[in-house]
Short mmCIF file of C-alpha atoms in Angstrom, two decimals:
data_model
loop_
_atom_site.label_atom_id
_atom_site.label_comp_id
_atom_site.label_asym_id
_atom_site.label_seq_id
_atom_site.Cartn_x
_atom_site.Cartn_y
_atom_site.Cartn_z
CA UNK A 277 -14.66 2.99 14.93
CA UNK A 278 -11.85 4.20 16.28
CA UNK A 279 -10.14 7.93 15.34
CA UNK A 280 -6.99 9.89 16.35
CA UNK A 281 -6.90 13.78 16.27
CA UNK A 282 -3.25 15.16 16.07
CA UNK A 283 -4.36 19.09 16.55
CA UNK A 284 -0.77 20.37 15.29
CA UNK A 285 0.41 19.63 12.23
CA UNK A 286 3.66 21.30 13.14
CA UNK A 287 5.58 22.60 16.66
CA UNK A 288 8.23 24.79 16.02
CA UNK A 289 10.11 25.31 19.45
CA UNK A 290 13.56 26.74 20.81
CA UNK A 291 15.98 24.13 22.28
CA UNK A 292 15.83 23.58 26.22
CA UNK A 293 12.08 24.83 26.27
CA UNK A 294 9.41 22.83 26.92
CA UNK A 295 7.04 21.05 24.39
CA UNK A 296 3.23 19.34 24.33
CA UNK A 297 2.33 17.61 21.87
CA UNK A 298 -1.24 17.30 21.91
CA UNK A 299 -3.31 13.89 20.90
CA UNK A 300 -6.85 13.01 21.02
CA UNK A 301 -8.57 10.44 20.52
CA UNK A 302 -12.44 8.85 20.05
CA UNK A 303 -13.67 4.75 20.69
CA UNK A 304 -16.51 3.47 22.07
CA UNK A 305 -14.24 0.77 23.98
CA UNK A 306 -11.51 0.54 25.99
CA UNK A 307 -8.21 1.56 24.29
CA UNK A 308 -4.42 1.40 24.26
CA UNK A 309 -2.34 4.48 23.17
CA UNK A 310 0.63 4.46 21.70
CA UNK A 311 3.79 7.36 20.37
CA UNK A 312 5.48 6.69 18.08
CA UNK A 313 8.40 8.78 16.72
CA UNK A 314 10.12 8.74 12.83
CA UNK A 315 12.95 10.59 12.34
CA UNK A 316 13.79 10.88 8.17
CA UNK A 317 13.67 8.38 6.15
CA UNK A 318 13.01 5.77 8.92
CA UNK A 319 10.48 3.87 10.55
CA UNK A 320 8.99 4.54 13.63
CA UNK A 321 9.95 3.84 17.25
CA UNK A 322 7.82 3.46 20.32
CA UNK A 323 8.65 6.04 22.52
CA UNK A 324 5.83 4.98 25.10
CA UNK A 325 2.69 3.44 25.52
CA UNK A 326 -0.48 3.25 27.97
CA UNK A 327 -1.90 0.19 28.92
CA UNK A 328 -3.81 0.80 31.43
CA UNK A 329 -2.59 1.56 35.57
CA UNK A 330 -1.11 4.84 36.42
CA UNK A 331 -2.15 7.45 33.76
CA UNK A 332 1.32 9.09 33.45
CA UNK A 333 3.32 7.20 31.65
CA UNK A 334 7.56 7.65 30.90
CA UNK A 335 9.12 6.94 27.32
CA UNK A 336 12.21 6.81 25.90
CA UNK A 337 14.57 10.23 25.74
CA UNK A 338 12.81 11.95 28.56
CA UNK A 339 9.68 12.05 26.94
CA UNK A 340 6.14 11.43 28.91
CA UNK A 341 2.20 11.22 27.95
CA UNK A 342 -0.51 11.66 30.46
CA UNK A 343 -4.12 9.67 29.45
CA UNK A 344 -6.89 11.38 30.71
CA UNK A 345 -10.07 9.45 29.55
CA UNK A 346 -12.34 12.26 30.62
CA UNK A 347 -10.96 14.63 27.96
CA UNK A 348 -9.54 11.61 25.53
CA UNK A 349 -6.63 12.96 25.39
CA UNK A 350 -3.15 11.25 25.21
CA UNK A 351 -0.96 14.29 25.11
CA UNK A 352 3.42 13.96 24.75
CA UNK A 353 5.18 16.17 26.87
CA UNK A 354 9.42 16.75 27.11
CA UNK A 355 10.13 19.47 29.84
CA UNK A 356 13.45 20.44 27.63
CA UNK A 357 14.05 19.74 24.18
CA UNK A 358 17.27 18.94 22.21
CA UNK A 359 17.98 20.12 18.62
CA UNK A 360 18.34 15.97 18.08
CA UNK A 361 14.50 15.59 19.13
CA UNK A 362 13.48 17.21 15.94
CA UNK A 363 10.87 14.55 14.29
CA UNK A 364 7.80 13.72 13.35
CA UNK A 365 5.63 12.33 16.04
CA UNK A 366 2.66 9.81 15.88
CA UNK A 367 0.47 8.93 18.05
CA UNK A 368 -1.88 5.91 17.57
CA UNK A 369 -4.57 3.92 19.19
CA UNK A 370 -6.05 0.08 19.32
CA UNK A 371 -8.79 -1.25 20.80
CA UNK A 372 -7.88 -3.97 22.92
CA UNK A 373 -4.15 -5.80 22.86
CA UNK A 374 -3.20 -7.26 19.38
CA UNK A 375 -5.62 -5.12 17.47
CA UNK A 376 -4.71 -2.48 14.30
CA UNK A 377 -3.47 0.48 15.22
CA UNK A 378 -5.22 3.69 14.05
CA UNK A 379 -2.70 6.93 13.63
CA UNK A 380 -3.09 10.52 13.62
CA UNK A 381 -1.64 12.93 11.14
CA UNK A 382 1.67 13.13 12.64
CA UNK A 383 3.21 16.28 14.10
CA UNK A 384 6.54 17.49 13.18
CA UNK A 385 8.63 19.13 16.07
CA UNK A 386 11.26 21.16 14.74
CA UNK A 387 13.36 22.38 17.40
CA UNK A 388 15.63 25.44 16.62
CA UNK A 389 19.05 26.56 18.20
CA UNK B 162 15.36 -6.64 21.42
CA UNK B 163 12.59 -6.80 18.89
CA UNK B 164 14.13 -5.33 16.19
CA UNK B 165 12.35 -5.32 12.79
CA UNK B 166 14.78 -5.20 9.60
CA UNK B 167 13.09 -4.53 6.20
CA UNK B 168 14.80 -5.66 2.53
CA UNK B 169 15.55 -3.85 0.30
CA UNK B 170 15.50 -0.33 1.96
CA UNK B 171 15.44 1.34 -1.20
CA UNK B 172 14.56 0.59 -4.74
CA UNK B 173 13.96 1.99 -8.06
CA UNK B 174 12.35 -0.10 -10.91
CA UNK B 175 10.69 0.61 -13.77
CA UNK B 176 6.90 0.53 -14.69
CA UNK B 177 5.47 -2.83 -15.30
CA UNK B 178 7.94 -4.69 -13.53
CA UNK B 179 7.21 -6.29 -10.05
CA UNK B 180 8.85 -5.84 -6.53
CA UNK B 181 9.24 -8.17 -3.53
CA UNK B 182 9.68 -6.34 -0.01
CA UNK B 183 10.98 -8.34 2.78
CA UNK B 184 10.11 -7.74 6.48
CA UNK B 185 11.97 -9.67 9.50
CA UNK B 186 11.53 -9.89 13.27
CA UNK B 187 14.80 -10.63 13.81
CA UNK B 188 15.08 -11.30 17.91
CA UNK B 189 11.26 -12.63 18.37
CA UNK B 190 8.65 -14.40 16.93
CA UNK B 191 5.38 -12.49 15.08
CA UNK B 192 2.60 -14.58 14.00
CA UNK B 193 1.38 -11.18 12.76
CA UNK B 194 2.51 -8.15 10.69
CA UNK B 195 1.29 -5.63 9.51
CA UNK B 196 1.90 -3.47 6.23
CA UNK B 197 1.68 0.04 6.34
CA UNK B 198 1.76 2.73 3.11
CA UNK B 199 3.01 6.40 4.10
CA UNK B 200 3.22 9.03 1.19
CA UNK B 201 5.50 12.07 2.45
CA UNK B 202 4.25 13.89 5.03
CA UNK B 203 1.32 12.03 5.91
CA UNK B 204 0.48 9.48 8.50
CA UNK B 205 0.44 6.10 8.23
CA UNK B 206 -2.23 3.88 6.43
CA UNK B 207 -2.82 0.51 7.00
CA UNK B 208 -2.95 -2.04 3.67
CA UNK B 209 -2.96 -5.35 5.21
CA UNK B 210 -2.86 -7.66 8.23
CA UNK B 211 -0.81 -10.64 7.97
CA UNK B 212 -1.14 -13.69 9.58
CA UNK B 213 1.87 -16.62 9.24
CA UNK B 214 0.15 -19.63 7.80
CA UNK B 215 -3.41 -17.73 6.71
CA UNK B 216 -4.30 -15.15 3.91
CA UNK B 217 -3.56 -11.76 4.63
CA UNK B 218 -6.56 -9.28 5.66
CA UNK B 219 -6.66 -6.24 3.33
CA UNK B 220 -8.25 -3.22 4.32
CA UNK B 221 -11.03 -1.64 2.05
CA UNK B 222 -9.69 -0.37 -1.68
CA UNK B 223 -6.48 -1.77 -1.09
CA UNK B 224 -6.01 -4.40 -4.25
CA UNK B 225 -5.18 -7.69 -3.10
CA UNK B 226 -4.07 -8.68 -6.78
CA UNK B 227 -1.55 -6.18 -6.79
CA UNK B 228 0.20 -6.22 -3.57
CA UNK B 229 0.53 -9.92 -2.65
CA UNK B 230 1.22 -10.59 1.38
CA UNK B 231 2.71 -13.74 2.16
CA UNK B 232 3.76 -14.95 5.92
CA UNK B 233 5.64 -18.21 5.66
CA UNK B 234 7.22 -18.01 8.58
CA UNK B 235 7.27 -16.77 12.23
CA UNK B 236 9.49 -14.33 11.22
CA UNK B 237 9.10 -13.32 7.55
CA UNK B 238 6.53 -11.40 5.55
CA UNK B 239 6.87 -10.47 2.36
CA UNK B 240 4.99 -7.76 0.00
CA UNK B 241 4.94 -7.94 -3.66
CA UNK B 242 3.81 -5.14 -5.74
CA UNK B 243 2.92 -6.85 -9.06
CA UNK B 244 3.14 -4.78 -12.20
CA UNK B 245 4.68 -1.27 -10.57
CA UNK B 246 3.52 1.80 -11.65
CA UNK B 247 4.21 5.29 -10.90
CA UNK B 248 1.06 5.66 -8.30
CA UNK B 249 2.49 3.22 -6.31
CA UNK B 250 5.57 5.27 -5.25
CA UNK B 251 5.84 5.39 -1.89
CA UNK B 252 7.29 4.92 1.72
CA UNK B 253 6.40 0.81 2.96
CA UNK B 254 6.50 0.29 6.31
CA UNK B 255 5.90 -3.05 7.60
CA UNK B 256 5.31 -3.73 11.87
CA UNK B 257 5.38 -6.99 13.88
CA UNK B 258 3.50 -7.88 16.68
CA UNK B 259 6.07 -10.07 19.54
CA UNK B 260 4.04 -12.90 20.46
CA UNK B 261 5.12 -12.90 24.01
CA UNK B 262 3.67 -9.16 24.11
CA UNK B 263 1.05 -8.46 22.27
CA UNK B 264 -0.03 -5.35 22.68
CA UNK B 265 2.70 -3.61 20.86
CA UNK B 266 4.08 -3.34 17.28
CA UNK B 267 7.58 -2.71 16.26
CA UNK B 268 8.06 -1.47 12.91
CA UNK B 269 10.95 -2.04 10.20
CA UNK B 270 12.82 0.86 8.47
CA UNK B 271 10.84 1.25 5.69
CA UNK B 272 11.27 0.68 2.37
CA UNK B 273 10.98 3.50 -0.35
CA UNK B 274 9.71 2.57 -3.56
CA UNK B 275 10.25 4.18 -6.76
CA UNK B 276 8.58 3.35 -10.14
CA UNK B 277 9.97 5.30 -13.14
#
């Protein structure tokens, strides 16, 4: 079965710094990863994904994960946040295209002024 | 593109009575979706897989009795919560999988539920 760690339960960060997001993951097979973002009251919204091919992968609003299968590890990275980033942040996993997706806790980013 | 609407996005009802959700893939075509149950600030559980033209999948201790997936179409899913009660509050997201790319969901809005 598949699982997804979300170590951070919150990130509270300054606007224009940096932020990591940290996601890991455990399967026995192959897997697809997946962030997903939901601001309030919303649904979510892919902000990337990893298929397979290059292991860095660039999202939506400058954001960008790295998979690196010999930690399992799927972590979100933004080199300069904005106040309007503030969120909560899944990330998720499926084993093979079409299947369920499994998610993590969520983290919330709150970005401060 | 693939832009999932979900109907009503907000409703209150009273204990007993029963509730239909809509979900819509409105630019593509989803021979599956998937219903999701999120109470605040928590993730994201899975209830039920739903296949157009088939019975829905539900995933373990989810009542099938009492939230009733049909998928009629290519692009419509509905959930019914039958006989409401105040334990079922809660955030419904449904997702839908684009047939000409499968290996991604797009989810709806949400709907938030409220039983008084």
């Amino acid at each position: 079965a598949q699982s997804v760690t979300q170590l951070d339960s919150q990130v509270p960060v300054f606007e224009e710094a940096p932020v990591e997001l940290r996601c890991n993951y455990s399967s026995s097979v192959s897997v697809y990863l997946f962030w997903y973002v939901q601001y309030p009251n919303q649904g979510l919204q892919l902000l990337l994904k990893y298929l397979s091919g290059s292991t860095l992968v660039k999202g939506i609003n400058g954001f960008e994960a790295e998979f690196n299968k010999s930690q399992t590890s799927f972590h979100l990275r933004k080199p300069s946040v904005h106040i309007s980033d503030t969120a909560e942040y899944f990330c998720a996993v499926s084993e093979g295209a079409g299947n369920m997706l499994t998610f993590g806790g969520g983290t919330r980013l709150m970005v401060k002024p | 593109g693939a832009v999932v609407s979900q109907h009503p996005s907000w409703v209150i009802c009273k204990s007993g009575t029963s509730v239909k959700i809509e979900c819509r893939s409105l630019d593509f075509q989803a021979t599956t979706m998937f219903w999701y149950r999120q109470f605040p600030k928590q993730s994201l559980m899975l209830m039920a897989t739903s296949n157009e033209g088939s019975k829905a999948t539900y995933e373990q201790g989810v009542e099938k009795d009492k939230f009733l997936i049909n998928h009629a179409s290519l692009t419509l899913s509905t959930l019914t919560v039958t006989s409401a009660h105040p334990e079922d509050s809660s955030f419904y997201i449904c997702s839908a999988r684009d047939l000409a790319s499968v290996d991604t969901q797009y989810f709806g809005p949400g709907t938030r539920l409220t039983v008084l």
